[in-house]
CSV table of C-alpha atoms in Angstrom, one decimal:
chain,number,residue,atom,x,y,z
A,1,MET,CA,78.5,-67.5,163.5
A,2,ALA,CA,79.3,-64.0,162.2
A,3,LEU,CA,80.8,-62.8,159.0
A,4,THR,CA,83.4,-60.0,158.7
A,5,ILE,CA,83.8,-58.8,155.1
A,6,ASN,CA,87.3,-57.6,154.0
A,7,PHE,CA,86.7,-57.1,150.2
A,8,ILE,CA,84.1,-57.8,147.6
A,9,ASP,CA,84.2,-57.8,143.8
A,10,ILE,CA,81.5,-58.6,141.2
A,11,ASP,CA,82.1,-60.3,137.9
A,12,GLU,CA,79.3,-58.9,135.7
A,13,LEU,CA,80.0,-61.0,132.7
A,14,ASN,CA,79.6,-64.3,134.6
A,15,GLY,CA,77.1,-63.0,137.3
A,16,LYS,CA,79.3,-63.9,140.3
A,17,MET,CA,80.3,-62.1,143.5
A,18,THR,CA,83.6,-62.9,145.1
A,19,THR,CA,83.8,-62.1,148.8
A,20,HIS,CA,87.0,-62.2,150.9
A,21,CYS,CA,85.9,-62.5,154.6
A,22,TRP,CA,86.5,-63.9,158.0
A,23,LEU,CA,84.1,-66.4,159.7
A,24,ASN,CA,83.7,-65.9,163.4
A,25,ILE,CA,82.4,-69.2,164.7
A,26,ARG,CA,81.7,-70.1,168.3
A,27,TRP,CA,80.4,-73.4,169.8
A,28,MET,CA,80.3,-75.1,173.1
A,29,ASP,CA,81.8,-78.5,174.1
A,30,GLU,CA,81.0,-79.4,177.7
A,31,LEU,CA,83.4,-82.3,177.6
A,32,ARG,CA,86.4,-80.0,177.1
A,33,THR,CA,86.4,-78.0,180.3
A,34,TRP,CA,88.9,-77.7,183.1
A,35,GLN,CA,89.6,-75.8,186.3
A,36,PRO,CA,92.2,-73.1,185.6
A,37,GLN,CA,93.7,-73.4,189.2
A,38,GLU,CA,94.6,-77.0,188.5
A,39,TYR,CA,96.5,-76.1,185.4
A,40,GLU,CA,98.6,-73.1,186.4
A,41,ASN,CA,95.7,-70.7,185.8
A,42,ILE,CA,95.6,-71.5,182.1
A,43,THR,CA,92.2,-70.2,180.9
A,44,ALA,CA,92.6,-70.7,177.1
A,45,ILE,CA,94.7,-72.8,174.7
A,46,HIS,CA,95.3,-72.8,171.0
A,47,LEU,CA,94.5,-75.9,169.0
A,48,HIS,CA,94.9,-76.7,165.3
A,49,ALA,CA,91.6,-77.2,163.4
A,50,SER,CA,92.7,-80.7,162.4
A,51,GLU,CA,93.0,-81.8,166.1
A,52,ILE,CA,89.4,-81.0,167.0
A,53,TRP,CA,85.9,-81.2,165.7
A,54,THR,CA,85.0,-78.2,163.5
A,55,PRO,CA,81.7,-77.6,161.8
A,56,GLN,CA,81.6,-78.3,158.1
A,57,ILE,CA,80.9,-74.8,156.8
A,58,LYS,CA,79.8,-74.6,153.2
A,59,LEU,CA,78.6,-72.0,150.8
A,60,PHE,CA,75.3,-73.4,149.5
A,61,ASN,CA,75.0,-71.1,146.5
A,62,ALA,CA,78.7,-71.4,145.5
A,63,ALA,CA,79.6,-70.8,141.9
A,64,GLY,CA,81.8,-73.9,141.9
A,65,GLU,CA,83.7,-76.1,144.3
A,66,ASP,CA,87.0,-74.8,143.1
A,67,GLU,CA,86.0,-71.1,143.5
A,68,SER,CA,85.2,-71.2,147.2
A,69,PHE,CA,87.6,-72.3,150.0
A,70,LEU,CA,88.0,-72.1,153.7
A,71,VAL,CA,91.5,-71.9,155.3
A,72,ASP,CA,92.2,-74.2,158.3
A,73,THR,CA,93.6,-72.1,161.1
A,74,GLN,CA,94.0,-72.6,164.9
A,75,ALA,CA,91.1,-72.4,167.2
A,76,ILE,CA,90.9,-71.0,170.8
A,77,LEU,CA,89.5,-73.2,173.5
A,78,THR,CA,88.6,-71.6,176.9
A,79,HIS,CA,88.4,-73.4,180.2
A,80,GLU,CA,84.6,-73.2,180.0
A,81,GLY,CA,84.5,-75.4,176.9
A,82,GLN,CA,83.8,-72.6,174.4
A,83,PHE,CA,85.6,-72.7,171.1
A,84,LEU,CA,86.4,-69.7,168.9
A,85,TRP,CA,87.4,-70.4,165.3
A,86,VAL,CA,88.2,-67.5,162.9
A,87,PRO,CA,89.1,-68.9,159.6
A,88,PRO,CA,89.6,-66.7,156.5
A,89,ALA,CA,87.5,-67.6,153.5
A,90,VAL,CA,87.0,-66.7,149.9
A,91,TYR,CA,83.5,-67.3,148.6
A,92,THR,CA,82.3,-67.0,145.0
A,93,ALA,CA,78.5,-67.0,144.8
A,94,TYR,CA,76.1,-66.6,142.0
A,95,CYS,CA,74.3,-63.2,141.9
A,96,ASN,CA,71.2,-62.2,140.0
A,97,LEU,CA,72.3,-59.0,138.5
A,98,ASN,CA,70.0,-56.2,137.4
A,99,MET,CA,71.8,-53.9,135.0
A,100,ILE,CA,68.9,-51.7,133.9
A,101,ASN,CA,70.3,-48.6,135.7
A,102,TRP,CA,73.9,-49.2,134.7
A,103,PRO,CA,76.3,-47.5,135.5
A,104,TYR,CA,74.4,-46.0,138.4
A,105,ASP,CA,73.1,-49.4,139.6
A,106,GLU,CA,72.8,-51.2,142.9
A,107,GLN,CA,73.2,-54.9,143.1
A,108,THR,CA,71.8,-57.2,145.8
A,109,CYS,CA,73.7,-60.4,146.3
A,110,LYS,CA,73.3,-63.2,148.8
A,111,LEU,CA,75.7,-65.6,150.6
A,112,LYS,CA,74.0,-68.7,151.9
A,113,ILE,CA,76.4,-70.2,154.4
A,114,GLY,CA,75.5,-73.3,156.5
A,115,SER,CA,76.8,-76.6,157.8
A,116,TRP,CA,76.0,-80.1,156.8
A,117,GLY,CA,76.1,-81.4,160.4
A,118,VAL,CA,74.4,-78.6,162.3
A,119,SER,CA,70.7,-78.0,162.2
A,120,HIS,CA,70.6,-74.6,163.9
A,121,ILE,CA,73.0,-71.7,163.6
A,122,ASN,CA,72.7,-68.6,165.8
A,123,ALA,CA,73.2,-65.4,163.7
A,124,ASP,CA,73.5,-63.3,166.9
A,125,TYR,CA,77.3,-63.6,167.4
A,126,ASP,CA,77.4,-61.6,170.6
A,127,LYS,CA,75.1,-59.5,172.8
A,128,SER,CA,75.2,-56.7,170.3
A,129,GLY,CA,73.5,-59.0,167.8
A,130,LYS,CA,75.9,-58.0,165.0
A,131,GLY,CA,76.2,-61.0,162.8
A,132,LEU,CA,77.6,-59.1,159.7
A,133,ASP,CA,80.4,-56.6,159.8
A,134,TYR,CA,81.7,-54.6,156.8
A,135,ASP,CA,82.8,-51.4,158.4
A,136,GLY,CA,86.5,-52.3,158.1
A,137,ALA,CA,86.3,-53.6,154.6
A,138,MET,CA,88.8,-52.5,152.1
A,139,GLN,CA,87.2,-50.1,149.6
A,140,SER,CA,86.8,-51.6,146.1
A,141,THR,CA,87.7,-49.5,143.1
A,142,GLU,CA,84.2,-49.9,141.8
A,143,TRP,CA,81.8,-51.2,144.5
A,144,GLN,CA,80.8,-49.9,147.9
A,145,ILE,CA,78.6,-51.8,150.4
A,146,VAL,CA,75.7,-49.7,151.4
A,147,LYS,CA,73.5,-52.2,153.3
A,148,GLY,CA,73.7,-55.6,154.8
A,149,SER,CA,71.5,-58.0,156.8
A,150,THR,CA,71.5,-61.5,158.3
A,151,GLN,CA,68.7,-64.0,158.5
A,152,PHE,CA,68.5,-67.6,159.6
A,153,VAL,CA,66.7,-69.7,157.0
A,154,PRO,CA,65.4,-73.1,158.4
A,155,GLN,CA,65.0,-75.9,155.9
A,156,ASP,CA,63.9,-79.5,156.3
A,157,TYR,CA,67.4,-81.0,156.0
A,158,TYR,CA,70.0,-78.3,155.9
A,159,SER,CA,69.5,-74.9,157.4
A,160,TYR,CA,71.7,-71.9,156.7
A,161,LEU,CA,72.5,-68.3,157.4
A,162,GLU,CA,71.6,-65.9,154.6
A,163,TYR,CA,73.8,-62.8,154.3
A,164,THR,CA,72.3,-60.2,152.0
A,165,LEU,CA,74.6,-57.5,150.7
A,166,THR,CA,73.5,-54.4,148.8
A,167,VAL,CA,76.4,-52.8,146.9
A,168,GLN,CA,76.5,-49.6,144.8
A,169,ARG,CA,78.7,-48.9,141.9
A,170,ARG,CA,81.2,-46.0,142.0
A,171,SER,CA,80.2,-44.4,138.7
A,172,ASN,CA,81.9,-41.0,138.6
A,173,MET,CA,84.2,-42.1,135.8
A,174,TYR,CA,81.3,-43.2,133.6
A,175,THR,CA,79.9,-39.7,133.5
A,176,ALA,CA,82.8,-38.5,131.4
A,177,ILE,CA,83.0,-41.7,129.3
A,178,ILE,CA,79.3,-42.2,128.5
A,179,TYR,CA,77.1,-39.2,129.2
A,180,THR,CA,79.3,-36.4,127.9
A,181,PRO,CA,79.8,-38.1,124.5
A,182,ALA,CA,76.0,-38.8,124.3
A,183,SER,CA,75.2,-35.1,124.8
A,184,CYS,CA,77.7,-34.2,122.1
A,185,PHE,CA,76.1,-36.7,119.7
A,186,VAL,CA,72.6,-35.2,120.3
A,187,THR,CA,73.9,-31.7,119.8
A,188,LEU,CA,75.7,-32.4,116.6
A,189,ALA,CA,72.8,-34.4,115.2
A,190,LEU,CA,70.3,-31.5,115.9
A,191,SER,CA,72.7,-28.8,114.7
A,192,ALA,CA,72.9,-30.5,111.3
A,193,PHE,CA,69.3,-29.5,110.6
A,194,TRP,CA,70.3,-25.8,110.7
A,195,LEU,CA,72.8,-26.0,107.8
A,196,PRO,CA,71.6,-24.7,104.5
A,197,PRO,CA,69.5,-27.2,102.5
A,198,HIS,CA,72.0,-27.3,99.6
A,199,MET,CA,74.7,-28.6,102.0
A,200,GLY,CA,73.0,-32.0,102.2
A,201,GLY,CA,76.3,-33.7,101.5
A,202,GLU,CA,77.9,-32.2,104.6
A,203,LYS,CA,74.8,-33.2,106.6
A,204,ILE,CA,74.9,-36.8,105.5
A,205,MET,CA,78.6,-36.9,106.3
A,206,ILE,CA,78.0,-35.6,109.8
A,207,ASN,CA,75.3,-38.2,110.4
A,208,GLY,CA,77.5,-41.0,108.9
A,209,LEU,CA,80.4,-40.1,111.3
A,210,LEU,CA,78.0,-40.0,114.3
A,211,MET,CA,76.5,-43.4,113.3
A,212,ILE,CA,80.0,-44.9,113.2
A,213,VAL,CA,80.9,-43.5,116.6
A,214,VAL,CA,77.6,-44.6,118.2
A,215,ALA,CA,78.0,-48.1,116.7
A,216,SER,CA,81.5,-48.2,118.3
A,217,PHE,CA,80.0,-47.3,121.7
A,218,LEU,CA,77.5,-50.1,121.3
A,219,MET,CA,80.3,-52.6,120.5
A,220,TYR,CA,82.1,-51.3,123.6
A,221,PHE,CA,79.0,-52.0,125.7
A,222,ALA,CA,78.7,-55.5,124.2
A,223,GLN,CA,82.2,-56.3,125.4
A,224,LEU,CA,81.7,-54.7,128.8
A,225,LEU,CA,78.2,-55.8,129.8
A,226,PRO,CA,76.7,-59.3,130.1
A,227,VAL,CA,73.8,-60.4,128.0
A,228,LEU,CA,70.8,-60.3,130.3
A,229,ALA,CA,67.2,-61.2,129.2
A,230,ASN,CA,64.7,-58.4,129.8
A,231,LYS,CA,67.3,-56.3,131.7
A,232,THR,CA,69.0,-54.3,129.0
A,233,PRO,CA,70.7,-51.2,130.4
A,234,LEU,CA,68.9,-48.0,129.7
A,235,VAL,CA,72.1,-46.4,128.5
A,236,VAL,CA,72.4,-49.1,125.8
A,237,VAL,CA,68.7,-48.5,124.8
A,238,PHE,CA,69.5,-44.7,124.5
A,239,TYR,CA,72.5,-45.3,122.3
A,240,SER,CA,70.7,-47.9,120.1
A,241,ALA,CA,67.7,-45.5,119.7
A,242,THR,CA,70.1,-42.7,118.8
A,243,LEU,CA,71.6,-44.9,116.1
A,244,LEU,CA,68.1,-45.5,114.7
A,245,LEU,CA,67.3,-41.7,114.8
A,246,LEU,CA,70.5,-40.9,113.0
A,247,SER,CA,69.5,-43.3,110.3
A,248,ILE,CA,66.1,-41.7,109.9
A,249,SER,CA,67.8,-38.2,110.0
A,250,THR,CA,70.0,-39.3,107.1
A,251,ILE,CA,66.9,-40.3,105.0
A,252,VAL,CA,65.4,-36.9,105.8
A,253,GLU,CA,68.5,-35.1,104.7
A,254,VAL,CA,68.6,-37.0,101.4
A,255,ALA,CA,65.0,-35.9,100.7
A,256,VAL,CA,65.9,-32.3,101.7
A,257,LEU,CA,68.9,-32.4,99.4
A,258,TYR,CA,66.7,-33.5,96.5
A,259,LEU,CA,64.2,-30.8,97.1
A,260,SER,CA,66.8,-28.0,97.2
A,261,THR,CA,69.0,-29.1,94.3
A,262,ALA,CA,66.8,-30.9,91.8
A,263,LYS,CA,65.7,-28.9,88.7
A,264,HIS,CA,62.1,-28.4,89.3
A,265,LYS,CA,59.8,-27.3,86.5
A,266,ARG,CA,56.6,-26.9,88.6
A,267,ARG,CA,56.0,-24.5,91.3
A,268,VAL,CA,55.4,-25.5,94.9
A,269,PRO,CA,51.6,-26.2,95.5
A,270,ASP,CA,49.6,-23.2,96.6
A,271,CYS,CA,48.6,-24.8,99.9
A,272,LEU,CA,52.2,-25.3,100.9
A,273,LYS,CA,53.1,-21.8,99.8
A,274,LYS,CA,50.4,-20.4,102.0
A,275,LEU,CA,51.8,-22.3,105.0
A,276,LEU,CA,55.3,-21.2,104.3
A,277,HIS,CA,54.3,-17.6,104.0
A,278,GLY,CA,51.9,-17.7,106.8
A,279,LYS,CA,52.2,-18.2,110.6
A,280,LEU,CA,53.9,-21.5,110.2
A,281,GLY,CA,56.7,-19.8,108.2
A,282,SER,CA,57.1,-17.2,110.9
A,283,TRP,CA,57.2,-19.9,113.6
A,284,LEU,CA,59.9,-21.7,111.6
A,285,LEU,CA,61.9,-18.5,111.2
A,286,LEU,CA,61.3,-18.4,107.4
A,287,SER,CA,59.9,-14.9,107.3
A,288,HIS,CA,63.3,-13.3,106.6
A,289,PHE,CA,63.7,-15.3,103.4
A,290,ARG,CA,62.5,-13.4,100.3
A,291,SER,CA,61.8,-15.1,97.1
A,292,GLU,CA,63.2,-14.0,93.7
A,293,ALA,CA,59.7,-13.1,92.5
A,294,GLU,CA,59.2,-10.7,95.4
A,295,GLN,CA,62.6,-9.1,94.7
A,296,GLN,CA,61.8,-8.6,91.1
A,297,LYS,CA,58.4,-7.1,92.0
A,298,ASP,CA,60.1,-4.5,94.3
A,299,LYS,CA,62.6,-3.6,91.6
A,300,SER,CA,59.8,-3.1,89.1
A,301,LYS,CA,58.0,-0.8,91.5
A,302,GLU,CA,61.1,1.3,91.9
A,303,MET,CA,61.4,1.5,88.1
A,304,ASP,CA,57.8,2.6,87.8
A,305,GLU,CA,58.2,5.3,90.3
A,306,GLN,CA,61.3,6.7,88.5
A,307,LEU,CA,59.6,6.6,85.2
A,308,TYR,CA,56.5,8.3,86.6
A,309,GLU,CA,58.6,11.2,87.7
A,310,ASN,CA,59.9,11.7,84.2
A,311,ASP,CA,57.4,13.9,82.2
A,312,ASP,CA,58.5,12.4,78.9
A,313,TYR,CA,57.6,8.9,80.0
A,314,ASP,CA,54.2,7.4,79.1
A,315,GLN,CA,52.7,5.8,82.2
A,316,SER,CA,50.5,3.5,80.1
A,317,GLU,CA,53.6,1.7,79.0
A,318,THR,CA,54.2,0.4,82.6
A,319,LEU,CA,50.7,-0.4,83.6
A,320,ASP,CA,50.6,-3.6,81.7
A,321,ILE,CA,54.0,-4.8,82.8
A,322,ASN,CA,54.1,-7.5,85.5
A,323,PRO,CA,57.5,-9.2,85.4
A,324,THR,CA,56.6,-11.4,88.4
A,325,GLU,CA,53.5,-12.9,86.8
A,326,VAL,CA,55.6,-15.6,85.1
A,327,PRO,CA,58.2,-16.9,87.6
A,328,THR,CA,61.7,-17.5,86.5
A,329,SER,CA,63.5,-20.8,87.0
A,330,ARG,CA,65.4,-19.3,89.9
A,331,ALA,CA,62.2,-18.2,91.6
A,332,ILE,CA,60.8,-21.7,91.3
A,333,GLN,CA,64.1,-23.2,92.6
A,334,PHE,CA,64.0,-20.8,95.5
A,335,GLU,CA,60.5,-21.9,96.4
A,336,TRP,CA,61.6,-25.5,96.6
A,337,SER,CA,64.6,-24.5,98.6
A,338,LEU,CA,62.3,-22.7,101.0
A,339,LEU,CA,60.2,-25.9,101.3
A,340,ALA,CA,63.4,-27.9,102.0
A,341,THR,CA,64.4,-25.4,104.7
A,342,ALA,CA,60.9,-25.8,106.3
A,343,VAL,CA,61.3,-29.6,106.3
A,344,ASP,CA,64.7,-29.2,108.1
A,345,ARG,CA,63.1,-26.9,110.7
A,346,VAL,CA,60.2,-29.2,111.3
A,347,SER,CA,62.6,-32.2,111.6
A,348,PHE,CA,64.7,-30.3,114.1
A,349,LEU,CA,61.6,-29.8,116.3
A,350,ALA,CA,60.5,-33.4,115.9
A,351,PHE,CA,63.9,-34.8,116.7
A,352,SER,CA,64.5,-32.5,119.6
A,353,LEU,CA,61.2,-33.6,121.1
A,354,THR,CA,62.1,-37.3,120.5
A,355,PHE,CA,65.5,-36.9,122.1
A,356,LEU,CA,64.0,-35.2,125.1
A,357,ILE,CA,61.4,-38.0,125.6
A,358,LEU,CA,64.2,-40.6,125.1
A,359,ALA,CA,66.4,-38.9,127.7
A,360,ILE,CA,63.5,-38.8,130.2
A,361,VAL,CA,62.6,-42.5,129.6
A,362,CYS,CA,66.2,-43.6,129.8
A,363,ARG,CA,67.4,-41.5,132.7
A,364,VAL,CA,69.2,-43.3,135.5
């Protein structure tokens, strides 16, 4: 017996593979031979399947009796007693799906075809030994057969032929539907950290809109993909992790908004000021920010120089003046805004690294 596949399709939600095929079955009957010269040189005749004995071919791993059927067609009998029966069949078998790499996944499904009344079936249909043929199969819109094999499996009672098919998903469309939006979500989520700290409302709104869109994608995946234990697609893991990171980012932006807009009466601790005005501030691109106190100090120096050039001006009057010694409320507010900006920059680096690790782990 050999199998010629015409078309395949996979029902992912129910874990079933439907195969449209032809069965090429040969067997010998020594009692049905004749001499062609005695019968006008007739070497072969056509007989209906109901008129002769035919093997009871069944799909052992069928998804249901009503979902697999074999069509009765005519058989060819040669004068040597060899029968050839090529019935079309539609088989629906259960398939153990592995959706981890969806939508770039490969699925391996098996057809276990045997007979209740035959203990041995030869998988080598002819001298070429080709028991499985899918070269002429009609191309599915989503699946492509990349590999196939045939094996005879002996059992104590009923033996069968096991046809193993490896199919690959055609996933060019999913790149535009899934991966392009994902890159846009990550870019927008990271760019929100570069907005000024007092624009916390806009940042929270951006994160909220992104969370709604990502949640919509997760609902789309729930409708499209089956629920499989321990085999969650990596794409779904990436989107769910992105939703969690957006939630954490919203909490960070709320804290940043509080730091930059609240009326602070105390100055930023000296240890944090040293970090902000040191190398850490340079690495975070904070060096170009100048506090109000520094600006007032520069203005006072300019005033001292101008007064020093005037002969009628007493220099002793300016020696005891230090307007920057007691910071104004605006200077204190600026220090906290600078700290809020630093939190944004550090969060940008942390989230960038997290998204990078997540993309590497969930790559398919």
